[in-house]
Short mmCIF file of N, CA and C in Angstrom, two decimals:
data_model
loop_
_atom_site.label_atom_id
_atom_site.label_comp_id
_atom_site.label_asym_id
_atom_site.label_seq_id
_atom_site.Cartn_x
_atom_site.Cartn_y
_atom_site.Cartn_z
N UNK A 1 0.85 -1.19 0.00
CA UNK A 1 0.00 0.00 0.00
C UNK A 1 0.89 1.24 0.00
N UNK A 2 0.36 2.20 -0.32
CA UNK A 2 0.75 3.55 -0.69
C UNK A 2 0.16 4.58 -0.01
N UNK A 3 0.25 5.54 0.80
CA UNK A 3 -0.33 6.69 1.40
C UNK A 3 1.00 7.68 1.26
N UNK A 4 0.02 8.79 0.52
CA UNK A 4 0.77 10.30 -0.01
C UNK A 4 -0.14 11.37 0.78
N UNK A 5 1.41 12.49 0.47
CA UNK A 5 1.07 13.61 1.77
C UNK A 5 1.41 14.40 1.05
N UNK A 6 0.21 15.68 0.40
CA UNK A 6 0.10 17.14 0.05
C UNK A 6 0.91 17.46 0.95
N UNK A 7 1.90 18.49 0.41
CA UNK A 7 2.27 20.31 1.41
C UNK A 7 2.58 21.31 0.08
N UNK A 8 2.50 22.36 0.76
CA UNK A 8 2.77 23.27 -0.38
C UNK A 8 1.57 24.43 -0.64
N UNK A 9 0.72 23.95 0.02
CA UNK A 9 -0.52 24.67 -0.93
C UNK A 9 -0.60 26.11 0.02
N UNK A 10 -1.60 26.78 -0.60
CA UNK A 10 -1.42 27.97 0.47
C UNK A 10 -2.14 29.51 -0.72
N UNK A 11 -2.15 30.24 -0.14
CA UNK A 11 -2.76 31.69 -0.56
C UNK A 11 -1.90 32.50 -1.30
N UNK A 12 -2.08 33.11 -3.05
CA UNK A 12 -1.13 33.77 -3.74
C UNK A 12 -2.02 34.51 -4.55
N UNK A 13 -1.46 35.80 -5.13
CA UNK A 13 -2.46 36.91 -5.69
C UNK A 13 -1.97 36.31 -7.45
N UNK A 14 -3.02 36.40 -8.51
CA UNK A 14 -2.70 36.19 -9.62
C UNK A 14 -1.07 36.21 -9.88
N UNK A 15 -1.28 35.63 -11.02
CA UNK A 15 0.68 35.92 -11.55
C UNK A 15 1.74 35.41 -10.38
N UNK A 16 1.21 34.70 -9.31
CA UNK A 16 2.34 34.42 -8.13
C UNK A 16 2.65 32.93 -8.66
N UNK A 17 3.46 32.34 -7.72
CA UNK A 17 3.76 30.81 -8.02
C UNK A 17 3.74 30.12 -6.59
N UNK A 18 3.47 28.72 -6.43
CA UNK A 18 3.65 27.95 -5.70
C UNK A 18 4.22 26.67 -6.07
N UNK A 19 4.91 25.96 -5.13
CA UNK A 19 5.44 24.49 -5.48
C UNK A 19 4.20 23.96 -4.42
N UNK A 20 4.26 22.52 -4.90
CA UNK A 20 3.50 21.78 -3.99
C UNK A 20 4.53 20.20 -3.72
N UNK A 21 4.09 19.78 -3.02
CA UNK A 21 5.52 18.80 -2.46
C UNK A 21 4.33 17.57 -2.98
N UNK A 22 4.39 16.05 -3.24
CA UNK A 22 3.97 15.07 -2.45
C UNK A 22 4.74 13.96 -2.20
N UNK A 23 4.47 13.44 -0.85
CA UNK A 23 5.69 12.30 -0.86
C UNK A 23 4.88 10.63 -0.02
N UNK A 24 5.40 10.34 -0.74
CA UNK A 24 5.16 8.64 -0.50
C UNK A 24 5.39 8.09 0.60
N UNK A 25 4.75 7.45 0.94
CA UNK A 25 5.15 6.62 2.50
C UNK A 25 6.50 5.50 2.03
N UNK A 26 6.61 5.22 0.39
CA UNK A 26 7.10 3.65 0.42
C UNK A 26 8.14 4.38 -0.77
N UNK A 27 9.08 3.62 -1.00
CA UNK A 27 9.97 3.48 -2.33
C UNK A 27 9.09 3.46 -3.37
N UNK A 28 8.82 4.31 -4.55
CA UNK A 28 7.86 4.10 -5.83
C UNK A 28 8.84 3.47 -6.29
N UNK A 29 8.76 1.90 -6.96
CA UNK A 29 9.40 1.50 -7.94
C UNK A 29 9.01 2.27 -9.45
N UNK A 30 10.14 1.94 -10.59
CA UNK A 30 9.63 2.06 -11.87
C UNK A 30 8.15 1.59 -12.56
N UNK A 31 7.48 1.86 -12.03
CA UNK A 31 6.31 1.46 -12.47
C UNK A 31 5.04 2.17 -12.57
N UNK A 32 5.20 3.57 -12.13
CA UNK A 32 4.39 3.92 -10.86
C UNK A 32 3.93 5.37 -12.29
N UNK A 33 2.80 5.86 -12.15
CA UNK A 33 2.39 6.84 -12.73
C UNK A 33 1.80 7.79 -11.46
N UNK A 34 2.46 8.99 -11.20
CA UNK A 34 2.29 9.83 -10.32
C UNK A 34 1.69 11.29 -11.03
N UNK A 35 0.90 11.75 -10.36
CA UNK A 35 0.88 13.36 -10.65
C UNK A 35 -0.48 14.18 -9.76
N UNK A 36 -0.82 15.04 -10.47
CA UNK A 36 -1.71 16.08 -10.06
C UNK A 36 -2.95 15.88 -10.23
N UNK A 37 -4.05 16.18 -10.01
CA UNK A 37 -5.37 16.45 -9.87
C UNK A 37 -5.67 18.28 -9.04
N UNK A 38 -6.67 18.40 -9.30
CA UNK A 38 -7.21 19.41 -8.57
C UNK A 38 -9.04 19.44 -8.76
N UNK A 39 -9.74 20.14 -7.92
CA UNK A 39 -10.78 19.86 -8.03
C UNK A 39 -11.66 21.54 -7.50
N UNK A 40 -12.30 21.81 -7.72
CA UNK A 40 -13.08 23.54 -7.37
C UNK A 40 -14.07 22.92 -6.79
N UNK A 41 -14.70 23.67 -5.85
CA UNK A 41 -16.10 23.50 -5.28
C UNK A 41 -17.03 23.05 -6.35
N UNK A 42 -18.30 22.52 -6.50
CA UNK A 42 -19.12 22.09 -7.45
C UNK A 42 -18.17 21.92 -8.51
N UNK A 43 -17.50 21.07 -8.88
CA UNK A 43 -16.97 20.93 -10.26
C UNK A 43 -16.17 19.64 -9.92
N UNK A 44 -15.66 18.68 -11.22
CA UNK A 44 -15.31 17.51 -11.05
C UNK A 44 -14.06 17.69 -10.89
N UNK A 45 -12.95 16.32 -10.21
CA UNK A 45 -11.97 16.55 -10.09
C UNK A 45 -11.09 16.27 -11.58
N UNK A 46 -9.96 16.86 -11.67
CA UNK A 46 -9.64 17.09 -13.18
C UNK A 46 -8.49 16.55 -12.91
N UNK A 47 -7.53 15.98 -14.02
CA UNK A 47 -5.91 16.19 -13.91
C UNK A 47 -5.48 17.33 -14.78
N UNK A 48 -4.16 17.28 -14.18
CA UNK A 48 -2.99 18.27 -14.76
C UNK A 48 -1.92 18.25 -15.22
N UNK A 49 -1.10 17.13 -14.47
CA UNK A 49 0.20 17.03 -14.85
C UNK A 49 0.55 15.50 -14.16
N UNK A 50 1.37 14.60 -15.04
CA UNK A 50 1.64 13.11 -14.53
C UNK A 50 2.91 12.88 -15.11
N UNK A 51 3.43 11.87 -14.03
CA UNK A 51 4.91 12.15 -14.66
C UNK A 51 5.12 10.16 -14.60
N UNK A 52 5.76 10.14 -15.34
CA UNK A 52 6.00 8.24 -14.99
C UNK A 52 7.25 8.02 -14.53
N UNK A 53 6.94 6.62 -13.26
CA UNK A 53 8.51 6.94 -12.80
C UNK A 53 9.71 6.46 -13.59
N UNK A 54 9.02 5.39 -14.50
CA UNK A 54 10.50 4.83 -15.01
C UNK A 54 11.06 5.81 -16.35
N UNK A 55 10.98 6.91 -16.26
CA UNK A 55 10.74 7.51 -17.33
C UNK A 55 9.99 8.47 -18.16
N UNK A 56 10.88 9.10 -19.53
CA UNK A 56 9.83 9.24 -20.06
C UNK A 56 9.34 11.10 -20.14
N UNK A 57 8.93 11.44 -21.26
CA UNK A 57 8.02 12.87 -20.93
C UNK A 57 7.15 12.89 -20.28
N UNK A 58 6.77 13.87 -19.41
CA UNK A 58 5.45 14.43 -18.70
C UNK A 58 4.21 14.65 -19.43
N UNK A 59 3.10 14.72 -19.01
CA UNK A 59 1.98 14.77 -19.72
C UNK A 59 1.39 15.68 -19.00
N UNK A 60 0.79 16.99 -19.66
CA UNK A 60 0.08 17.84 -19.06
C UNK A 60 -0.92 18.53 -19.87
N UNK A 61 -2.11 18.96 -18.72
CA UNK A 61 -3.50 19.32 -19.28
C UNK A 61 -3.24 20.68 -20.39
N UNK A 62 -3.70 20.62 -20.83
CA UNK A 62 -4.07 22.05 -21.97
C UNK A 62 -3.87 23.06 -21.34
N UNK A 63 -4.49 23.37 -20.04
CA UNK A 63 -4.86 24.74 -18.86
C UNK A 63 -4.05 25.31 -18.49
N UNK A 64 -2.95 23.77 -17.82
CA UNK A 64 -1.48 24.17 -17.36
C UNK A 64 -0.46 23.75 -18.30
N UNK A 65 -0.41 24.12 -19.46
CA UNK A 65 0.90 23.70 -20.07
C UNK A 65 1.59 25.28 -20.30
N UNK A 66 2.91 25.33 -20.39
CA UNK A 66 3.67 26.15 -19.92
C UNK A 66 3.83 27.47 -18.79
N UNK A 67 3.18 26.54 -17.87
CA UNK A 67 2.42 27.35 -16.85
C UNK A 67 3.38 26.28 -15.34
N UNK A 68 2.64 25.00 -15.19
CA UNK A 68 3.33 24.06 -14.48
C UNK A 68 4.17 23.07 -14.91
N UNK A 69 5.03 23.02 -13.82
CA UNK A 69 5.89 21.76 -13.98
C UNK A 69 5.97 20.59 -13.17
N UNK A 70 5.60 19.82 -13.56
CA UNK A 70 5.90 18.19 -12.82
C UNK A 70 7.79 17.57 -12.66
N UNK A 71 7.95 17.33 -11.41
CA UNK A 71 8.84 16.66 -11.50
C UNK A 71 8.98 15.76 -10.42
N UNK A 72 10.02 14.84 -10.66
CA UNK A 72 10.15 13.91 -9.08
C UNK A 72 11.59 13.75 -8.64
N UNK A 73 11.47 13.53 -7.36
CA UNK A 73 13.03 13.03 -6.76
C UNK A 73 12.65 11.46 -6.50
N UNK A 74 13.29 10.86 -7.12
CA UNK A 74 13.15 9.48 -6.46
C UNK A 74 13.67 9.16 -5.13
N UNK A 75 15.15 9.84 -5.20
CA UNK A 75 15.55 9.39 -4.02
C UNK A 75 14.59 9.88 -3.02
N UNK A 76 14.03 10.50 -2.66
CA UNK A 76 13.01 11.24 -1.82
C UNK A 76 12.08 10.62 -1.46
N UNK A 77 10.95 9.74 -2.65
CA UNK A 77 9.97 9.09 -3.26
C UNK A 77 9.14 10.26 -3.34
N UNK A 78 9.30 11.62 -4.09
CA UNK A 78 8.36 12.78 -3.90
C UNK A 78 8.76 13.60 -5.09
N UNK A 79 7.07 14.12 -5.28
CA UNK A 79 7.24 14.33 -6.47
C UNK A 79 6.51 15.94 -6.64
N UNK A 80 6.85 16.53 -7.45
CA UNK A 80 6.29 18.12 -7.10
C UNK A 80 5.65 18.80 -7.92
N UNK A 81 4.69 19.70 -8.34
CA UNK A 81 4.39 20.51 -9.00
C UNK A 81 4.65 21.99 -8.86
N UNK A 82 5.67 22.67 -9.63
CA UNK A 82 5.95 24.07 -9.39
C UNK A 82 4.85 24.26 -10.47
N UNK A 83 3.95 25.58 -9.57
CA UNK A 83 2.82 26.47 -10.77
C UNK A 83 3.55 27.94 -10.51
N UNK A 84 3.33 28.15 -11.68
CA UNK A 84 3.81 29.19 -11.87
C UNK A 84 2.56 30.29 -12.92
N UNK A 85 2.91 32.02 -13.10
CA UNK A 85 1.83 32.15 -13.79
C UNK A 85 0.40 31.98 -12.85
N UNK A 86 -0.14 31.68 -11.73
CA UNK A 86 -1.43 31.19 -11.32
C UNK A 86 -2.53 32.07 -11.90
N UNK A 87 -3.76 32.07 -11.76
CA UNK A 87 -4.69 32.51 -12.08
C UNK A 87 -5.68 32.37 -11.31
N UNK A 88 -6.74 33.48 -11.25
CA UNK A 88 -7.84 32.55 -10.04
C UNK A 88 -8.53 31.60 -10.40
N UNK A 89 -8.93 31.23 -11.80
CA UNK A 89 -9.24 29.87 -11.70
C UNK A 89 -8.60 29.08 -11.77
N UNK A 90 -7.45 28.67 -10.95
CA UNK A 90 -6.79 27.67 -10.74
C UNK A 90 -7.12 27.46 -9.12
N UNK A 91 -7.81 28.23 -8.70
CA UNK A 91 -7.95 27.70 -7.33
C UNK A 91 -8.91 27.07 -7.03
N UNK A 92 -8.39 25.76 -6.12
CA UNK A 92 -8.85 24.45 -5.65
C UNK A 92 -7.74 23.83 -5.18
N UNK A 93 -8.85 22.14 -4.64
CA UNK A 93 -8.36 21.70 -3.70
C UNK A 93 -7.24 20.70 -4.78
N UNK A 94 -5.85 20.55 -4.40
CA UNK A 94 -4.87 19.82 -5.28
C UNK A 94 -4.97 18.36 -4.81
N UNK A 95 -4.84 17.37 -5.29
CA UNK A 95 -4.54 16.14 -4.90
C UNK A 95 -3.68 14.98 -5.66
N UNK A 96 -2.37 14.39 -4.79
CA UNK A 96 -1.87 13.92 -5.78
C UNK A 96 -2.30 12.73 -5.35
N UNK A 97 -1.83 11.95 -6.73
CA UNK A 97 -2.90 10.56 -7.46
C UNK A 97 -1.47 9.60 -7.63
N UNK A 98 -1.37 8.18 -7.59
CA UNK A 98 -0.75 7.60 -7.71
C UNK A 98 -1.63 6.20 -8.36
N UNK A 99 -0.55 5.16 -9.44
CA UNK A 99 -0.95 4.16 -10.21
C UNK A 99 -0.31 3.03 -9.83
N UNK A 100 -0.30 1.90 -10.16
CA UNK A 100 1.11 1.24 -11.10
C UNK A 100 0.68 1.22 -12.47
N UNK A 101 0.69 1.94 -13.10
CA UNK A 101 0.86 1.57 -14.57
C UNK A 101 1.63 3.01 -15.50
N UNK A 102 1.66 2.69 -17.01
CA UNK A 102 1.80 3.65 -17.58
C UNK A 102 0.86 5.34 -17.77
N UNK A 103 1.65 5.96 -17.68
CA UNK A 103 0.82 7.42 -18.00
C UNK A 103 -0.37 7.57 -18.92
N UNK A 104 -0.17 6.97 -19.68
CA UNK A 104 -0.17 7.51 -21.40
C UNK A 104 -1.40 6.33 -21.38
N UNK A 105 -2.08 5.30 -20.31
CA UNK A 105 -3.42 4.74 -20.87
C UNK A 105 -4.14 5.57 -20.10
N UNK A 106 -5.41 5.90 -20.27
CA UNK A 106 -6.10 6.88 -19.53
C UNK A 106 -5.58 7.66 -18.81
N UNK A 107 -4.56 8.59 -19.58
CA UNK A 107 -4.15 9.45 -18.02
C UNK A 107 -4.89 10.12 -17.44
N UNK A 108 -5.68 10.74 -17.63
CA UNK A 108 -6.93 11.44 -17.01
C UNK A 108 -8.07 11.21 -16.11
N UNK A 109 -8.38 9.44 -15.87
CA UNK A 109 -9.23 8.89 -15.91
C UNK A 109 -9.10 8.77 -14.15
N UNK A 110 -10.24 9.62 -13.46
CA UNK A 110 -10.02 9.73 -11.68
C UNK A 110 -10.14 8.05 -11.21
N UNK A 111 -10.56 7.51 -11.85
CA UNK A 111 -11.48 6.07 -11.41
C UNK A 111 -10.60 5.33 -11.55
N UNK A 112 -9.26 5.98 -12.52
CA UNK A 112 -8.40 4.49 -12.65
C UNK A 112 -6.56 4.81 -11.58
N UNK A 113 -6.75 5.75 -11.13
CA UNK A 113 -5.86 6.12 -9.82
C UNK A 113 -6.12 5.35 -8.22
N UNK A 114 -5.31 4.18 -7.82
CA UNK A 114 -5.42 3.58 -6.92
C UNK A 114 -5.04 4.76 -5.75
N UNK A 115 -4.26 5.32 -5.55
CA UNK A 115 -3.79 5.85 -4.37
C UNK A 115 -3.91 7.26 -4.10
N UNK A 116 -4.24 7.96 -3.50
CA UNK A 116 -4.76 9.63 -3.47
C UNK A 116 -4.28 10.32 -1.68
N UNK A 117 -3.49 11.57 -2.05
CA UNK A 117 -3.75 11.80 -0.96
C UNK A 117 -4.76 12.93 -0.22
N UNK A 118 -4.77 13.88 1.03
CA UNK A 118 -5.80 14.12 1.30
C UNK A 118 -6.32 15.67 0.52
N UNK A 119 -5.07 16.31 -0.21
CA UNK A 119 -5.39 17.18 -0.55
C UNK A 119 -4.78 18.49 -0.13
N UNK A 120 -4.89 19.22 -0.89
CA UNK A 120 -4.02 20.64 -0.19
C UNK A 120 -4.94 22.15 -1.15
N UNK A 121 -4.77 22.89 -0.23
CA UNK A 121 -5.79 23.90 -1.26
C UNK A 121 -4.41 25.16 -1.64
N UNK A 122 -4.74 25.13 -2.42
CA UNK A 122 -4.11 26.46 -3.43
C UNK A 122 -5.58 27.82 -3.34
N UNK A 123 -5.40 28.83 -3.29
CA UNK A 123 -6.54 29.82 -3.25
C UNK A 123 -5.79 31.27 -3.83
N UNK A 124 -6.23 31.47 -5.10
CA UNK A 124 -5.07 32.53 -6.16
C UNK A 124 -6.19 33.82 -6.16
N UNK A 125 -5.67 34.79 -5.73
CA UNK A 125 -6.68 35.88 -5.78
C UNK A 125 -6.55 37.12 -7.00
N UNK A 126 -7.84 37.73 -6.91
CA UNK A 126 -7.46 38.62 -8.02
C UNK A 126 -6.78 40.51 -7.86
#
């Protein structure tokens, strides 16, 4: 089993940036498809950015592309999203999502992410 821990999140006026941390209770082997979600009050939870561990380019949403960055430390088992650029609709609650499988089959798909943690809120003002 797997249990991940948001930090990072926190209060920034448009145009600011935040990193967000998440880190693993366990060693992610090469196998592992990690990344972002976020979710707004009344609205579904979405992804953003997924990174695979054994490898490989990042995959990121339309919204945030050259905006955020996904990356990981393995040695760490933690993996981060610097946003940069924010906007107020980017604010919501963040959550990172963990697999074993590749990125690139449904990456998007909330239903097919085994492991989640509890969340962290980002709140970007205008």
């Amino acid at each position: 089993d797997v249990q991940l821990v948001e930090s990072g999140g926190g209060s920034v006026q448009a145009g600011g940036s935040l990193r967000l941390s998440c880190s693993a209770s366990r060693y992610i082997d090469a196998n592992f498809c990690m990344g972002w979600f976020h979710q707004a009050p009344g609205k579904e939870r979405e992804g953003l950015a997924l990174v695979y561990t054994g490898g490989g380019s990042a995959l990121y949403a339309d919204s945030v592309k050259g905006r955020f960055t996904i990356s990981q430390d393995n040695g760490k088992n933690t993996v981060y999203l610097q946003m940069n650029a924010l906007k107020p609709e980017d604010t919501a609650m963040y959550y990172c999502a963990a697999r074993s499988a590749v990125c690139t089959w449904f990456p998007w798909s909330v239903a097919r992410y085994n492991y989640w943690g509890q969340g962290t809120q980002v709140t970007v003002s205008s």
